[in-house]
Coordinates of N, CA and C in Angstrom, one line a residue:
M281 N 1.1 -1.4 -0.1 CA 0.3 -0.2 0.1 C 0.8 1.1 0.0
I282 N 0.9 2.1 -1.0 CA 1.7 3.2 -0.9 C 0.6 4.5 0.0
A283 N 1.5 4.9 0.6 CA 0.8 6.3 1.2 C 0.0 7.3 0.4
M284 N 0.1 7.5 -0.5 CA -0.9 8.6 -0.8 C -1.3 8.0 -1.9
D285 N -1.4 7.1 -2.1 CA -2.9 6.1 -2.9 C -4.4 6.5 -2.0
P286 N -5.6 7.3 -3.1 CA -6.2 7.6 -2.7 C -7.5 6.7 -2.6
C287 N -7.9 6.5 -1.4 CA -8.5 5.3 -0.7 C -9.3 5.1 -1.0
P288 N -9.8 3.2 -1.8 CA -10.9 2.6 -3.0 C -12.3 3.2 -2.3
C289 N -12.8 3.5 -1.2 CA -13.5 3.5 -0.1 C -14.6 5.3 -0.9
G290 N -14.3 5.9 -1.3 CA -14.8 7.4 -1.8 C -14.7 8.7 -0.7
S291 N -14.5 8.4 0.1 CA -14.3 9.0 1.2 C -13.4 10.5 0.9
G292 N -12.2 10.1 0.1 CA -12.0 11.6 -0.4 C -10.4 11.3 0.4
H293 N -10.3 10.1 0.8 CA -8.9 11.0 1.7 C -7.5 9.6 1.7
V294 N -6.5 9.5 1.7 CA -5.5 8.4 0.6 C -5.7 7.6 1.6
L295 N -5.3 6.4 1.5 CA -5.5 5.2 1.9 C -5.0 5.0 3.1
A296 N -3.6 5.2 3.0 CA -3.0 5.2 4.6 C -3.6 5.9 5.8
A297 N -4.3 6.8 5.6 CA -5.1 7.7 6.3 C -6.4 7.9 6.3
C298 N -6.9 6.4 6.1 CA -8.8 6.1 6.1 C -8.5 4.7 5.9
C299 N -8.9 4.2 5.0 CA -9.1 2.3 5.6 C -7.2 1.4 5.4
G300 N -6.3 2.4 5.6 CA -5.3 1.3 5.0 C -4.9 0.8 6.9
P301 N -5.0 1.7 7.3 CA -4.4 1.4 9.0 C -5.5 -0.2 9.6
W302 N -6.8 0.0 9.5 CA -7.6 -1.3 9.6 C -7.4 -2.4 8.9
L303 N -7.1 -2.4 7.7 CA -6.2 -3.5 7.1 C -5.0 -3.8 7.2
T304 N -4.5 -3.4 8.1 CA -3.5 -4.1 8.3 C -3.0 -4.7 9.8
N305 N -4.2 -4.5 10.9 CA -5.3 -5.0 11.6 C -4.4 -3.5 13.3
M306 N -3.7 -2.8 12.5 CA -3.8 -1.0 13.7 C -5.5 -0.4 13.9
G307 N -5.4 -0.9 14.9 CA -6.4 -0.2 14.8 C -8.3 -1.1 14.3
A308 N -9.0 0.1 15.1 CA -10.6 -1.0 14.2 C -10.9 0.4 14.0
P309 N -12.3 -0.2 13.2 CA -12.8 1.2 13.1 C -14.0 1.9 13.5
P310 N -13.7 2.8 14.0 CA -15.2 3.3 14.9 C -17.1 3.4 14.8
T311 N -16.9 3.3 13.8 CA -18.2 3.0 13.2 C -18.8 2.3 12.5
A312 N -19.8 1.9 12.7 CA -20.1 0.8 11.2 C -20.3 1.7 9.6
E313 N -20.1 2.8 9.7 CA -20.3 3.1 8.6 C -18.6 3.1 7.5
A314 N -17.5 2.9 8.9 CA -16.2 3.1 8.9 C -15.9 1.4 8.5
L315 N -16.5 0.3 9.2 CA -16.2 -1.2 9.0 C -16.7 -1.6 7.5
M316 N -18.1 -0.7 7.4 CA -18.3 -0.8 5.8 C -17.4 -0.3 4.3
R317 N -16.9 0.6 5.1 CA -16.1 1.3 3.9 C -14.5 0.8 3.3
S318 N -14.4 0.5 4.7 CA -13.2 -1.0 5.1 C -12.8 -2.3 4.5
R319 N -14.3 -2.6 4.1 CA -14.9 -3.9 4.1 C -15.0 -3.8 2.4
Y320 N -15.0 -2.3 1.8 CA -15.4 -2.7 0.5 C -13.9 -1.9 -0.4
T321 N -13.2 -1.9 0.6 CA -12.2 -1.5 -0.1 C -11.0 -2.5 -0.2
A322 N -11.8 -3.7 0.9 CA -11.1 -4.9 1.4 C -11.3 -5.5 0.5
F323 N -12.3 -5.4 0.1 CA -12.8 -6.6 -1.5 C -11.9 -5.6 -2.8
T324 N -11.7 -4.6 -2.9 CA -11.2 -4.2 -3.9 C -9.7 -4.7 -4.1
R325 N -9.6 -5.3 -3.2 CA -7.7 -5.3 -2.6 C -7.7 -7.2 -2.4
G326 N -8.4 -7.6 -2.5 CA -8.6 -9.0 -2.9 C -8.5 -10.0 -1.0
D327 N -8.5 -8.5 0.0 CA -8.2 -8.8 1.4 C -9.5 -10.0 1.8
G328 N -9.7 -11.0 1.7 CA -10.2 -12.2 2.2 C -10.4 -11.9 3.5
A329 N -9.2 -12.4 4.1 CA -8.5 -12.0 5.7 C -9.2 -11.1 6.3
Y330 N -9.2 -10.1 6.2 CA -9.9 -9.0 6.5 C -11.4 -9.0 6.4
L331 N -12.0 -9.3 5.4 CA -13.8 -9.5 5.1 C -14.0 -10.7 6.0
A332 N -13.3 -11.6 6.3 CA -13.7 -13.3 7.0 C -13.7 -12.5 8.8
R333 N -12.5 -12.1 9.0 CA -12.6 -11.0 10.2 C -13.4 -10.3 10.8
T334 N -14.2 -9.7 10.0 CA -14.8 -8.4 10.5 C -16.8 -8.8 9.8
Q335 N -16.3 -10.4 9.8 CA -17.7 -10.9 9.5 C -18.6 -11.8 10.8
L336 N -19.5 -11.7 10.5 CA -19.8 -12.8 11.8 C -20.2 -14.3 11.2
A337 N -20.9 -14.4 10.5 CA -21.2 -15.3 9.9 C -19.1 -16.2 8.7
P338 N -19.2 -17.4 9.4 CA -18.0 -18.3 8.8 C -18.1 -17.7 6.8
V339 N -17.4 -17.5 7.1 CA -16.9 -17.6 5.6 C -15.5 -17.7 4.7
D340 N -14.9 -18.0 3.7 CA -14.6 -18.6 3.0 C -13.0 -17.2 2.4
A341 N -12.0 -16.9 3.6 CA -11.3 -15.8 3.1 C -10.7 -15.5 1.9
D342 N -10.6 -17.6 1.4 CA -9.2 -17.1 -0.2 C -10.9 -17.2 -0.9
D343 N -11.9 -17.7 -1.0 CA -12.8 -17.2 -1.5 C -13.5 -16.1 -2.1
L344 N -13.6 -15.3 -0.9 CA -13.8 -13.5 -1.1 C -12.9 -13.4 -1.7
G345 N -11.6 -13.4 -1.4 CA -10.3 -12.8 -1.5 C -9.8 -12.6 -3.1
A346 N -10.0 -14.0 -3.4 CA -10.1 -14.4 -5.2 C -11.1 -13.7 -5.6
W347 N -13.1 -13.2 -5.4 CA -14.0 -13.4 -6.1 C -14.0 -11.7 -6.0
G348 N -12.6 -11.0 -4.5 CA -13.1 -9.5 -5.1 C -11.8 -9.3 -5.9
R349 N -10.9 -9.8 -6.1 CA -9.6 -9.9 -7.3 C -10.1 -9.6 -8.5
S350 N -11.3 -11.3 -9.5 CA -11.6 -11.1 -9.9 C -12.4 -9.9 -11.2
V351 N -13.0 -9.0 -10.4 CA -13.5 -8.1 -11.0 C -13.5 -6.4 -10.7
R352 N -14.2 -6.0 -11.5 CA -12.8 -4.1 -11.5 C -14.1 -3.1 -11.0
W353 N -13.6 -2.8 -9.7 CA -14.3 -2.2 -9.2 C -14.6 -0.5 -9.1
L354 N -16.1 -0.1 -9.1 CA -15.7 0.9 -10.2 C -16.0 2.1 -8.8
G355 N -16.7 1.8 -7.8 CA -16.9 3.3 -6.4 C -18.1 2.5 -5.8
L356 N -18.2 3.3 -4.7 CA -19.3 2.8 -3.3 C -19.8 4.2 -3.6
S357 N -21.2 4.4 -2.7 CA -22.1 5.2 -2.5 C -22.9 4.6 -1.4
V358 N -22.2 5.1 -0.3 CA -23.1 5.3 0.2 C -23.9 6.4 0.5
Y359 N -25.4 5.9 1.0 CA -26.7 6.6 0.5 C -27.2 6.9 2.4
R360 N -27.4 6.5 3.6 CA -27.8 6.5 4.6 C -27.4 5.9 6.1
T361 N -27.1 6.2 7.0 CA -26.6 4.9 8.1 C -27.3 6.1 9.6
E362 N -28.0 4.6 10.2 CA -28.8 4.7 11.4 C -27.8 4.5 12.1
A363 N -27.9 5.0 13.0 CA -26.7 4.2 14.4 C -25.3 4.3 14.3
G364 N -25.6 3.1 14.9 CA -23.5 2.5 14.6 C -22.3 3.7 14.8
G365 N -23.0 5.0 15.1 CA -21.7 5.6 16.1 C -20.8 4.7 17.1
P366 N -19.5 5.6 17.5 CA -18.5 5.0 18.6 C -19.2 4.4 19.8
E367 N -20.9 5.1 20.3 CA -21.2 4.8 21.6 C -22.3 3.6 20.8
D368 N -22.7 3.7 19.8 CA -23.9 2.5 19.5 C -23.6 0.9 19.5
A369 N -25.0 0.4 20.2 CA -24.1 -1.0 19.9 C -24.6 -1.8 18.6
E370 N -25.5 -1.1 17.8 CA -25.6 -1.9 16.7 C -26.1 -0.4 15.5
G371 N -26.0 -1.2 14.3 CA -26.0 0.3 13.8 C -26.6 -0.2 12.5
Q372 N -26.6 0.2 10.8 CA -27.1 -0.1 9.7 C -26.9 1.1 8.4
V373 N -26.3 0.5 7.5 CA -25.5 1.5 6.6 C -26.0 1.1 5.2
W374 N -26.9 2.1 4.7 CA -27.1 1.8 3.1 C -26.1 2.1 1.4
F375 N -26.2 1.4 1.4 CA -25.1 1.3 -0.2 C -24.6 0.8 -0.8
L376 N -24.5 1.4 -1.9 CA -24.3 0.6 -3.5 C -23.0 0.7 -4.1
A377 N -22.7 -0.4 -4.1 CA -21.1 -1.2 -4.6 C -20.9 -1.3 -5.7
R378 N -20.4 -0.2 -7.6 CA -20.6 -0.8 -8.6 C -19.7 -1.2 -8.5
F379 N -19.5 -2.7 -9.5 CA -18.2 -3.4 -10.4 C -18.9 -4.1 -11.6
E380 N -17.4 -4.3 -12.3 CA -18.3 -4.9 -13.6 C -17.5 -5.5 -13.2
E381 N -18.2 -7.1 -14.3 CA -17.9 -9.0 -13.8 C -17.9 -9.1 -15.3
G382 N -17.0 -9.7 -16.0 CA -17.1 -10.1 -17.1 C -17.6 -8.9 -18.3
G383 N -16.7 -8.1 -18.0 CA -17.5 -7.4 -18.9 C -18.5 -6.5 -18.9
R384 N -19.4 -6.9 -18.1 CA -20.9 -6.3 -17.8 C -21.4 -5.5 -16.0
P385 N -21.6 -4.7 -16.4 CA -22.2 -3.8 -15.1 C -22.9 -3.8 -14.6
R386 N -22.5 -4.1 -12.8 CA -23.0 -5.1 -11.4 C -23.2 -4.1 -10.3
N387 N -24.1 -4.7 -9.5 CA -24.1 -3.5 -8.3 C -24.1 -4.5 -7.2
I388 N -24.0 -4.2 -6.2 CA -24.4 -4.8 -4.8 C -25.2 -3.6 -4.1
H389 N -26.2 -3.6 -4.3 CA -27.1 -2.5 -3.7 C -28.1 -2.9 -2.3
E390 N -27.5 -2.4 -0.7 CA -27.5 -3.6 0.2 C -27.9 -2.7 1.4
V391 N -28.9 -2.7 2.1 CA -28.8 -2.1 4.0 C -28.0 -3.4 4.2
S392 N -26.9 -2.9 5.4 CA -26.2 -4.0 5.8 C -26.6 -3.9 7.4
R393 N -26.4 -4.4 8.5 CA -26.4 -4.7 9.7 C -25.3 -5.1 10.9
F394 N -25.0 -4.2 11.1 CA -23.7 -3.7 11.9 C -23.9 -4.1 13.3
E395 N -23.1 -4.8 14.3 CA -23.3 -5.0 15.6 C -22.0 -4.8 16.4
R396 N -21.9 -4.1 17.4 CA -20.6 -4.1 18.1 C -20.6 -5.2 19.0
R397 N -19.4 -5.7 18.6 CA -18.7 -6.9 19.9 C -16.9 -6.8 20.5
D398 N -17.3 -6.8 21.4 CA -16.4 -6.8 22.5 C -15.1 -5.7 21.7
G399 N -16.6 -4.8 21.8 CA -15.4 -3.5 21.6 C -15.5 -3.1 19.5
R400 N -15.7 -3.7 19.1 CA -15.3 -4.1 17.2 C -16.7 -4.1 16.8
W401 N -16.5 -3.3 15.7 CA -18.0 -3.7 14.8 C -17.8 -4.3 14.7
I402 N -18.7 -5.2 13.5 CA -18.7 -6.6 13.0 C -19.7 -6.4 12.2
Y403 N -19.6 -6.8 10.5 CA -20.5 -7.2 9.8 C -21.6 -8.3 9.8
A404 N -23.1 -8.2 10.3 CA -23.7 -9.3 11.2 C -24.3 -9.5 9.6
V405 N -25.3 -8.8 8.9 CA -26.0 -9.4 8.0 C -26.5 -8.3 6.8
G406 N -27.5 -8.9 6.1 CA -27.5 -7.9 4.7 C -28.1 -8.0 4.0
A407 N -29.2 -6.9 3.8 CA -30.2 -7.6 2.9 C -30.4 -6.4 1.6
T408 N -31.2 -7.0 0.9 CA -31.8 -5.8 -1.0 C -33.0 -5.0 -0.5
P409 N -32.6 -3.5 -0.5 CA -33.4 -2.6 -0.2 C -34.8 -3.0 -1.3
R410 N -36.0 -3.2 -0.8 CA -37.1 -3.1 -1.5 C -37.6 -1.8 -2.3
L411 N -37.3 -1.3 -3.8 CA -36.9 0.2 -4.3 C -37.9 -1.0 -5.6
G412 N -38.8 0.5 -5.5 CA -39.9 0.1 -6.9 C -38.9 0.6 -7.9
R413 N -39.0 0.3 -9.3 CA -38.0 1.1 -10.2 C -38.9 2.7 -10.6
N414 N -40.0 2.7 -10.2 CA -40.2 4.8 -9.7 C -40.3 5.5 -8.4
D415 N -39.5 4.6 -7.6 CA -39.3 5.5 -6.7 C -38.5 6.7 -6.7
P416 N -38.3 7.3 -6.4 CA -37.1 7.8 -5.8 C -36.0 7.5 -5.4
C417 N -34.4 7.8 -6.2 CA -33.8 6.9 -5.4 C -32.9 8.2 -4.4
P418 N -32.7 6.6 -3.7 CA -31.9 7.4 -1.8 C -30.4 8.2 -2.7
C419 N -30.3 7.7 -3.3 CA -28.4 8.5 -3.1 C -28.8 10.3 -3.4
G420 N -30.3 11.0 -3.3 CA -30.6 12.3 -3.1 C -30.4 13.1 -4.7
S421 N -30.1 12.0 -6.0 CA -30.4 12.3 -6.7 C -31.6 13.7 -7.5
G422 N -32.9 13.2 -7.3 CA -33.5 13.9 -6.9 C -34.5 13.0 -8.5
K423 N -34.0 12.1 -8.5 CA -34.2 10.9 -10.2 C -35.2 9.8 -9.6
K424 N -35.6 9.1 -10.3 CA -36.4 8.0 -10.0 C -35.3 6.9 -10.1
F425 N -35.2 5.9 -9.3 CA -34.3 5.0 -8.9 C -34.2 4.3 -10.7
K426 N -35.3 3.9 -11.2 CA -34.3 3.2 -12.6 C -33.7 4.1 -13.3
R427 N -34.1 5.4 -13.2 CA -33.0 6.5 -14.4 C -31.3 6.7 -13.5
C428 N -31.9 6.1 -12.2 CA -30.5 6.3 -11.1 C -29.6 5.3 -10.9
C429 N -29.6 5.0 -9.9 CA -28.5 4.0 -9.4 C -29.7 2.6 -9.8
G430 N -31.0 2.3 -10.2 CA -31.5 0.9 -10.0 C -31.0 0.3 -11.8
G431 N -30.5 1.7 -12.4 CA -30.2 1.4 -13.9 C -28.2 0.7 -14.1
A432 N -28.0 1.1 -12.9 CA -26.0 0.4 -12.5 C -25.8 -1.3 -13.1
G433 N -26.8 -2.1 -12.8 CA -26.7 -3.2 -13.3 C -27.8 -4.1 -13.2

């Protein structure tokens, strides 16, 4: 990791001052959103070990890492967070992660639930939000979902 590389999570910070320290096990993300952003960054880097240790359900770290390396990551949009602050026990983050797989645009559109366990945030479970194509896009663009983020994959 190069100190001046931009962080893939879209924060606008450099990797070394954003998700980088958490990926190298130097501390832990202070909020549910910070953990979600660091998990996105781990996917872009193919870091299955980080993904496995920050997830409640057991997963195959090698499989997660291999999949993360097999796609081209295009960006992350965080729409909304509920709770998940430094003093909370749980929180939710609504996001859209865009990627290209086999030359086709795809996305992961999810409301993720996080829990604090032993002082650290952990990814508990995610669900696809129920949005109709004609609903307003949650990104705040003012467009219909189908004309905005809903057309990304």
